[in-house]
Amino acid sequence: MGDWTSGYVADLDYTHDFFNELAPTMMAMAAVSRGQRHGLNKKSLSYCELGCGQGFTANVLAASNPHIDFHAMDFNPAHIAGAIELAEEAQLDNVHFYERSFADFDQETALPEQFDVIALHGVMSWVSRENQQLIIDFIGRRLKAGGMLYVSFNSLSAWATAMPLRRILVDRAAQGTGPLENRIDEALDFARQLEQAGAKFFRDNPSASARLESAASMSRNYLAHELFNADWTPFHFADMAADLSQAKVSFLGSSNIMEHLDDLSLTPQQIAVLDAQSDPVQRESLRDVLINEQFRTDLFVKGAQKLTERGAIGAWFQTPLNLMTRYNGGQVKQNWRLGEIALDHAEYGPILEALSSGPATGA
Ligand SMILES: C[S@@+](CC[C@H](N)C(=O)[O-])C[C@H]1O[C@@H](n2cnc3c(N)ncnc32)[C@H](O)[C@@H]1O
């Protein structure tokens, strides 16, 4: 058997994290917030996660959504072995893990023909062009009409200045011998030497120095997967949207509903620049430049269906809401890109009080 990794890091396992962007309820809420219909209220759904890493998110989502059948894959056997063990310990029968690569997952006979949801978090920017294409082809064949795609990726806006730094680190680590962890440390030391020697690249790009400094305190398992793969591609949003259009999906909106409210992130002058752009894809690319976006977490849909105004109200009424932190009364503040915003207590207080006794729908 040849090298199965295609240049992807396999010497160090990835971290165990839960990403709530992958929760179907969050996707449904984002769709409603964007005035779009979604089929995520059905009694049974099929959900596929590509490149699921340790499978922690898939396991937690399976435990909390017994009506959804989850199928999650990754080519790293250590990741899948751990994910299966956790599913068995939790006695979950609605999650299935596959030790497969993007090249052969389609041949898996136990898969449903098509899925209501396909999700991939932290994958597209970290695999080769060939693997990106295999993923797009899979989505094209396996996402149902009306189905939802979640995809996250590094955005070029914020990462452009870091590209030479990342290249220095990867090349240096490749020249070393011994465990990857030690080679990462040595590569970081080498980049610091360059910086201290007054390399003009760092002087002209202070954000690269800031990245180098913050990298030093990150877990080596995270850094290995974030920066030390053979492939690492930050995308212009427009290019990602064009690639995904091959799979017949179109942009729905950010999975983060805070991003749906421009006045929480942009000044009136910036909003005026955006509003002058009518093409929704170009608008997103411009927005990335305005906020210097680093990592996008986007939803796409295969066959967008806009809600009528009446339908949108109905959809909000059906949307389940739950507090994520305890509400102890008093003023509520929201922190976002433009800083702290005080929410009007007369408007928000009664809703938060109602939700303090448990989850409820908008109605
Ligand atoms: C940065 S990690 C993200 C993992 C997970 N989605 C998360 O966010 O925790 C990327 C994952 O893609 C997997 N991967 C990379 N290339 C792959 C391939 N060709 N086929 C299947 N999985 C792959 C890696 O093993 C790794 O677990």
Coordinates of C-alpha atoms and ligand atoms in Angstrom, one line a residue:
M1 CA 0.0 0.0 0.0
G2 CA 1.4 3.4 -0.9
D3 CA 1.3 6.5 1.2
W4 CA -2.4 6.9 2.1
T5 CA -2.1 10.4 3.5
S6 CA -1.7 12.5 0.2
G7 CA 0.6 14.8 2.2
Y8 CA -2.0 15.3 5.0
V9 CA -0.5 15.1 8.5
A10 CA -1.1 11.8 10.1
D11 CA 1.8 11.6 12.7
L12 CA -0.2 13.6 15.2
D13 CA -4.0 13.2 15.9
Y14 CA -6.3 16.1 15.6
T15 CA -7.9 17.8 18.6
H16 CA -11.3 16.7 20.2
D17 CA -13.7 19.6 19.7
F18 CA -17.4 20.2 19.3
F19 CA -18.5 22.7 16.7
N20 CA -22.1 23.9 17.1
E21 CA -22.2 25.3 13.5
L22 CA -22.7 21.6 12.5
A23 CA -25.9 21.3 14.5
P24 CA -28.9 20.9 12.2
T25 CA -30.9 23.2 14.5
M26 CA -28.3 26.0 14.1
M27 CA -28.4 25.4 10.3
A28 CA -32.2 25.6 10.3
M29 CA -32.1 28.8 12.3
A30 CA -29.6 30.4 10.0
A31 CA -31.8 29.4 7.0
V32 CA -34.9 31.0 8.5
S33 CA -32.8 34.1 9.4
R34 CA -31.9 34.4 5.7
G35 CA -35.5 34.0 4.7
Q36 CA -34.9 30.6 3.2
R37 CA -36.9 27.4 3.4
H38 CA -35.1 24.3 4.8
G39 CA -36.2 20.7 5.1
L40 CA -34.6 20.2 8.5
N41 CA -37.8 19.8 10.5
K42 CA -38.6 16.4 9.0
K43 CA -39.2 13.5 11.3
S44 CA -36.1 11.6 10.0
L45 CA -33.0 13.0 8.2
S46 CA -29.7 11.7 6.9
Y47 CA -26.6 13.6 7.7
C48 CA -23.1 13.1 6.3
E49 CA -19.8 14.5 7.7
L50 CA -16.7 14.4 5.6
G51 CA -13.3 14.5 7.3
C52 CA -14.9 14.2 10.7
G53 CA -11.6 14.1 12.6
Q54 CA -12.1 12.6 16.1
G55 CA -15.8 12.3 15.4
F56 CA -16.6 14.1 18.6
T57 CA -19.1 16.5 17.0
A58 CA -20.8 13.7 15.1
N59 CA -21.2 11.7 18.3
V60 CA -22.6 14.6 20.3
L61 CA -25.0 15.5 17.5
A62 CA -26.1 11.9 17.2
A63 CA -26.8 11.7 20.9
S64 CA -28.8 14.9 20.8
N65 CA -30.7 14.1 17.5
P66 CA -32.0 10.5 17.8
H67 CA -34.2 11.1 14.7
I68 CA -31.2 11.8 12.5
D69 CA -29.0 9.1 11.0
F70 CA -25.3 10.3 10.9
H71 CA -22.6 9.0 8.6
A72 CA -19.1 10.3 9.3
M73 CA -15.9 9.5 7.6
D74 CA -12.1 10.2 7.9
F75 CA -9.1 8.4 6.5
N76 CA -7.1 8.5 9.7
P77 CA -7.6 5.1 11.4
A78 CA -6.7 6.5 14.8
H79 CA -9.5 9.1 14.5
I80 CA -12.1 6.6 13.4
A81 CA -11.1 4.0 16.0
G82 CA -11.6 6.6 18.8
A83 CA -14.9 7.8 17.3
I84 CA -16.3 4.3 17.1
E85 CA -15.3 3.6 20.7
L86 CA -17.0 6.7 21.9
A87 CA -20.2 5.9 20.0
E88 CA -20.2 2.4 21.5
E89 CA -19.7 3.7 25.0
A90 CA -22.6 6.1 24.5
Q91 CA -24.7 3.2 23.0
L92 CA -25.5 5.3 20.0
D93 CA -27.1 3.4 17.1
N94 CA -27.7 6.4 14.8
V95 CA -24.1 7.2 14.0
H96 CA -21.8 5.2 11.6
F97 CA -18.1 5.9 11.2
Y98 CA -16.1 4.9 8.1
E99 CA -12.4 4.8 7.8
R100 CA -12.4 5.9 4.2
S101 CA -10.7 8.5 2.0
F102 CA -12.4 11.1 -0.2
A103 CA -11.3 8.9 -3.2
D104 CA -13.2 5.8 -2.1
F105 CA -16.0 6.9 0.2
D106 CA -18.5 6.8 -2.6
Q107 CA -17.9 3.1 -2.9
E108 CA -19.1 2.5 0.6
T109 CA -22.2 0.3 0.3
A110 CA -23.8 1.1 3.7
L111 CA -24.4 4.7 2.7
P112 CA -27.9 6.1 1.9
E113 CA -28.1 7.1 -1.7
Q114 CA -28.5 10.8 -0.9
F115 CA -28.3 13.0 2.3
D116 CA -30.4 15.9 3.6
V117 CA -27.2 17.5 5.0
I118 CA -23.5 17.2 4.1
A119 CA -21.1 19.0 6.4
L120 CA -17.3 19.5 6.3
H121 CA -15.5 21.6 8.9
G122 CA -11.9 22.6 8.5
V123 CA -11.3 20.4 5.5
M124 CA -11.4 22.3 2.2
S125 CA -8.4 24.5 2.9
W126 CA -6.2 21.6 4.1
V127 CA -6.5 19.1 1.2
S128 CA -5.1 18.9 -2.3
R129 CA -6.9 20.3 -5.3
E130 CA -7.6 16.7 -6.4
N131 CA -9.3 16.0 -3.0
Q132 CA -11.3 19.2 -3.2
Q133 CA -12.6 18.1 -6.5
L134 CA -13.5 14.6 -5.2
I135 CA -15.4 16.3 -2.4
I136 CA -17.3 18.6 -4.8
D137 CA -18.2 15.6 -7.0
F138 CA -19.4 13.7 -3.9
I139 CA -21.6 16.6 -2.9
G140 CA -22.9 16.9 -6.5
R141 CA -24.0 13.2 -6.4
R142 CA -25.0 12.7 -2.8
L143 CA -26.8 15.9 -1.6
K144 CA -30.6 15.7 -2.0
A145 CA -32.4 18.5 -3.9
G146 CA -33.3 21.0 -1.2
G147 CA -30.4 19.7 0.9
M148 CA -28.0 21.8 3.0
L149 CA -24.3 22.0 2.7
Y150 CA -22.1 23.3 5.5
V151 CA -18.5 24.2 4.6
S152 CA -15.8 26.1 6.4
F153 CA -12.5 27.3 5.0
N154 CA -9.7 29.9 5.5
S155 CA -10.4 33.1 3.8
L156 CA -7.6 34.7 1.7
S157 CA -8.3 38.2 3.0
A158 CA -6.8 37.6 6.4
W159 CA -4.4 34.9 5.5
A160 CA -2.7 36.5 2.4
T161 CA 0.2 38.0 4.5
A162 CA 0.7 34.7 6.3
M163 CA 1.3 32.6 3.2
P164 CA 5.1 33.1 3.0
L165 CA 5.4 32.5 6.8
R166 CA 3.5 29.2 6.5
R167 CA 5.8 28.2 3.6
I168 CA 8.9 28.9 5.6
L169 CA 7.6 26.8 8.4
V170 CA 6.6 23.8 6.3
D171 CA 9.8 23.8 4.2
R172 CA 11.9 24.0 7.4
A173 CA 10.0 21.2 9.1
A174 CA 10.3 19.0 6.0
Q175 CA 14.1 19.4 6.1
G176 CA 14.3 18.1 9.7
T177 CA 14.2 14.5 11.0
G178 CA 12.5 13.0 14.0
P179 CA 9.0 13.4 15.4
L180 CA 6.8 16.1 13.8
E181 CA 6.3 17.8 17.1
N182 CA 10.0 18.6 17.5
R183 CA 10.3 19.7 13.8
I184 CA 7.4 22.1 14.4
D185 CA 9.2 23.6 17.4
E186 CA 12.4 23.9 15.4
A187 CA 10.6 25.5 12.4
L188 CA 9.0 28.1 14.7
D189 CA 12.4 28.9 16.3
F190 CA 13.9 29.3 12.8
A191 CA 11.1 31.7 11.8
R192 CA 11.8 33.7 15.0
Q193 CA 15.5 33.9 14.1
L194 CA 14.5 35.3 10.7
E195 CA 12.3 37.9 12.4
Q196 CA 15.0 38.8 14.9
A197 CA 17.5 39.2 12.0
G198 CA 15.3 42.0 10.8
A199 CA 13.7 40.2 7.8
K200 CA 11.8 43.0 6.0
F201 CA 8.9 40.6 5.4
F202 CA 8.1 40.7 9.1
R203 CA 8.6 44.5 9.3
D204 CA 6.3 45.1 6.4
N205 CA 3.7 42.5 7.6
P206 CA 3.2 42.9 11.4
S207 CA 0.3 40.5 11.3
A208 CA 2.7 37.7 10.3
S209 CA 4.8 38.5 13.4
A210 CA 1.6 38.3 15.5
R211 CA 0.7 35.0 14.0
L212 CA 4.1 33.6 14.7
E213 CA 3.9 34.7 18.3
S214 CA 0.4 33.2 18.8
A215 CA 1.5 29.9 17.1
A216 CA 4.1 29.4 19.8
S217 CA 1.3 28.8 22.5
M218 CA -0.9 26.6 20.3
S219 CA -1.2 22.8 20.8
R220 CA 1.2 21.0 18.4
N221 CA -1.6 18.7 17.4
Y222 CA -3.7 21.7 16.3
L223 CA -0.8 23.4 14.6
A224 CA 0.3 20.3 12.7
H225 CA -3.1 20.0 11.1
E226 CA -3.6 23.8 10.7
L227 CA -0.3 24.7 9.0
F228 CA 1.9 21.7 8.3
N229 CA 0.0 19.8 5.7
A230 CA 1.4 19.6 2.2
D231 CA -1.7 21.5 1.0
W232 CA -3.0 24.7 2.5
T233 CA -5.3 27.0 0.5
P234 CA -7.0 30.1 1.7
F235 CA -9.9 30.9 -0.7
H236 CA -11.5 34.0 -2.1
F237 CA -15.1 33.5 -1.3
A238 CA -16.0 33.9 -5.0
D239 CA -13.7 31.1 -6.0
M240 CA -15.2 28.7 -3.4
A241 CA -18.7 29.6 -4.6
A242 CA -17.7 29.0 -8.2
D243 CA -16.2 25.6 -7.3
L244 CA -19.3 24.5 -5.4
S245 CA -21.6 25.6 -8.1
Q246 CA -20.4 22.5 -10.0
A247 CA -22.4 20.6 -7.3
K248 CA -25.5 22.8 -8.0
V249 CA -25.4 24.5 -4.6
S250 CA -25.8 28.2 -4.1
F251 CA -24.8 30.4 -1.1
L252 CA -27.4 30.6 1.6
G253 CA -25.5 32.6 4.2
S254 CA -23.1 32.4 7.1
S255 CA -24.0 29.6 9.6
N256 CA -23.4 32.3 12.2
I257 CA -26.5 34.5 12.5
M258 CA -24.6 37.4 13.9
E259 CA -23.1 37.7 10.5
H260 CA -26.6 38.3 9.0
L261 CA -26.8 41.7 10.7
D262 CA -24.4 44.0 8.9
D263 CA -24.8 46.8 11.4
L264 CA -23.1 44.7 14.1
S265 CA -20.0 44.4 12.0
L266 CA -19.8 47.3 9.6
T267 CA -19.9 51.1 9.7
P268 CA -22.6 52.9 7.8
Q269 CA -20.0 53.9 5.2
Q270 CA -19.0 50.2 4.7
I271 CA -22.6 49.1 4.5
A272 CA -23.1 51.7 1.7
V273 CA -20.1 50.2 -0.3
L274 CA -21.7 46.7 0.2
D275 CA -25.2 47.8 -0.7
A276 CA -23.9 49.2 -4.0
Q277 CA -22.9 45.6 -5.0
S278 CA -26.0 43.7 -6.2
D279 CA -24.2 40.3 -7.0
P280 CA -24.5 38.3 -3.7
V281 CA -21.2 36.4 -4.3
Q282 CA -19.2 39.6 -5.0
R283 CA -20.8 41.1 -2.0
E284 CA -19.5 38.4 0.2
S285 CA -16.0 38.7 -1.2
L286 CA -16.1 42.5 -0.5
R287 CA -17.4 41.9 3.0
D288 CA -14.4 39.6 3.7
V289 CA -12.1 42.4 2.8
L290 CA -14.1 44.9 4.9
I291 CA -13.9 42.8 8.0
N292 CA -10.6 41.0 7.1
E293 CA -12.3 37.6 7.5
Q294 CA -10.0 34.8 8.6
F295 CA -12.3 31.7 8.6
R296 CA -15.7 31.4 6.9
T297 CA -18.4 29.0 8.1
D298 CA -20.9 29.0 5.3
L299 CA -24.2 27.3 4.4
F300 CA -25.1 26.5 0.8
V301 CA -28.3 24.9 -0.5
K302 CA -29.1 22.7 -3.4
G303 CA -32.1 24.4 -4.9
A304 CA -32.8 27.6 -2.9
Q305 CA -36.4 28.3 -2.0
K306 CA -37.2 31.7 -0.6
L307 CA -39.8 32.0 2.1
T308 CA -42.7 34.4 1.6
E309 CA -43.0 37.1 4.3
R310 CA -45.9 35.1 5.8
G311 CA -43.9 31.9 5.5
A312 CA -40.9 33.5 7.3
I313 CA -43.0 34.5 10.2
G314 CA -44.4 31.0 10.4
A315 CA -40.9 29.5 10.2
W316 CA -39.8 31.8 13.1
F317 CA -42.8 30.6 15.2
Q318 CA -41.7 27.0 14.7
T319 CA -38.1 27.7 15.5
P320 CA -37.0 26.2 18.8
L321 CA -34.9 28.5 21.1
N322 CA -32.9 27.7 24.1
L323 CA -30.6 29.8 26.4
M324 CA -26.9 28.8 26.1
T325 CA -26.1 30.7 29.4
R326 CA -28.2 31.4 32.4
Y327 CA -30.0 34.7 32.4
N328 CA -29.9 36.4 35.8
G329 CA -32.0 39.4 34.9
G330 CA -30.8 42.9 34.1
Q331 CA -29.1 44.5 31.1
V332 CA -28.0 42.2 28.3
K333 CA -24.9 43.0 26.2
Q334 CA -23.7 41.5 23.0
N335 CA -20.1 41.6 21.9
W336 CA -19.4 41.5 18.2
R337 CA -17.0 42.9 15.6
L338 CA -17.9 46.6 16.3
G339 CA -17.6 46.1 20.1
E340 CA -20.2 45.9 22.8
I341 CA -23.9 46.6 22.1
A342 CA -26.4 47.0 24.9
L343 CA -29.7 45.2 24.0
D344 CA -33.0 47.0 24.8
H345 CA -34.1 45.4 28.0
A346 CA -37.8 46.1 27.3
E347 CA -37.6 44.0 24.1
Y348 CA -35.2 41.2 25.1
G349 CA -35.9 40.9 28.9
P350 CA -39.3 39.2 28.6
I351 CA -38.0 36.7 26.0
L352 CA -35.0 35.8 28.1
E353 CA -37.2 35.4 31.2
A354 CA -39.6 33.1 29.2
L355 CA -36.7 31.0 28.0
S356 CA -35.2 30.7 31.6
S357 CA -37.8 28.1 32.4
G358 CA -36.8 25.9 29.4
P359 CA -36.7 25.7 25.6
A360 CA -39.6 27.1 23.7
T361 CA -40.5 27.8 20.0
G362 CA -40.8 31.4 18.7
A363 CA -44.6 31.0 18.9
Ligands
LIG1 C1 -8.3 19.9 10.1 S1 -9.0 18.4 10.4 C2 -10.6 18.7 10.8 C3 -11.3 17.6 11.5 C4 -12.7 17.8 11.9 N1 -13.6 18.1 10.9 C5 -12.8 18.9 13.0 O1 -13.1 20.0 12.7 O2 -12.5 18.6 14.2 C6 -9.1 17.7 8.7 C7 -9.5 16.2 8.7 O3 -9.6 15.7 7.4 C8 -9.1 14.4 7.3 N2 -8.6 14.1 5.9 C9 -7.6 14.8 5.3 N3 -7.5 14.3 4.0 C10 -8.4 13.3 3.9 C11 -8.8 12.4 2.8 N4 -8.1 12.4 1.7 N5 -9.8 11.6 3.0 C12 -10.5 11.5 4.2 N6 -10.1 12.3 5.3 C13 -9.1 13.2 5.1 C14 -7.9 14.4 8.3 O4 -7.6 13.1 8.8 C15 -8.5 15.3 9.4 O5 -9.1 14.5 10.4

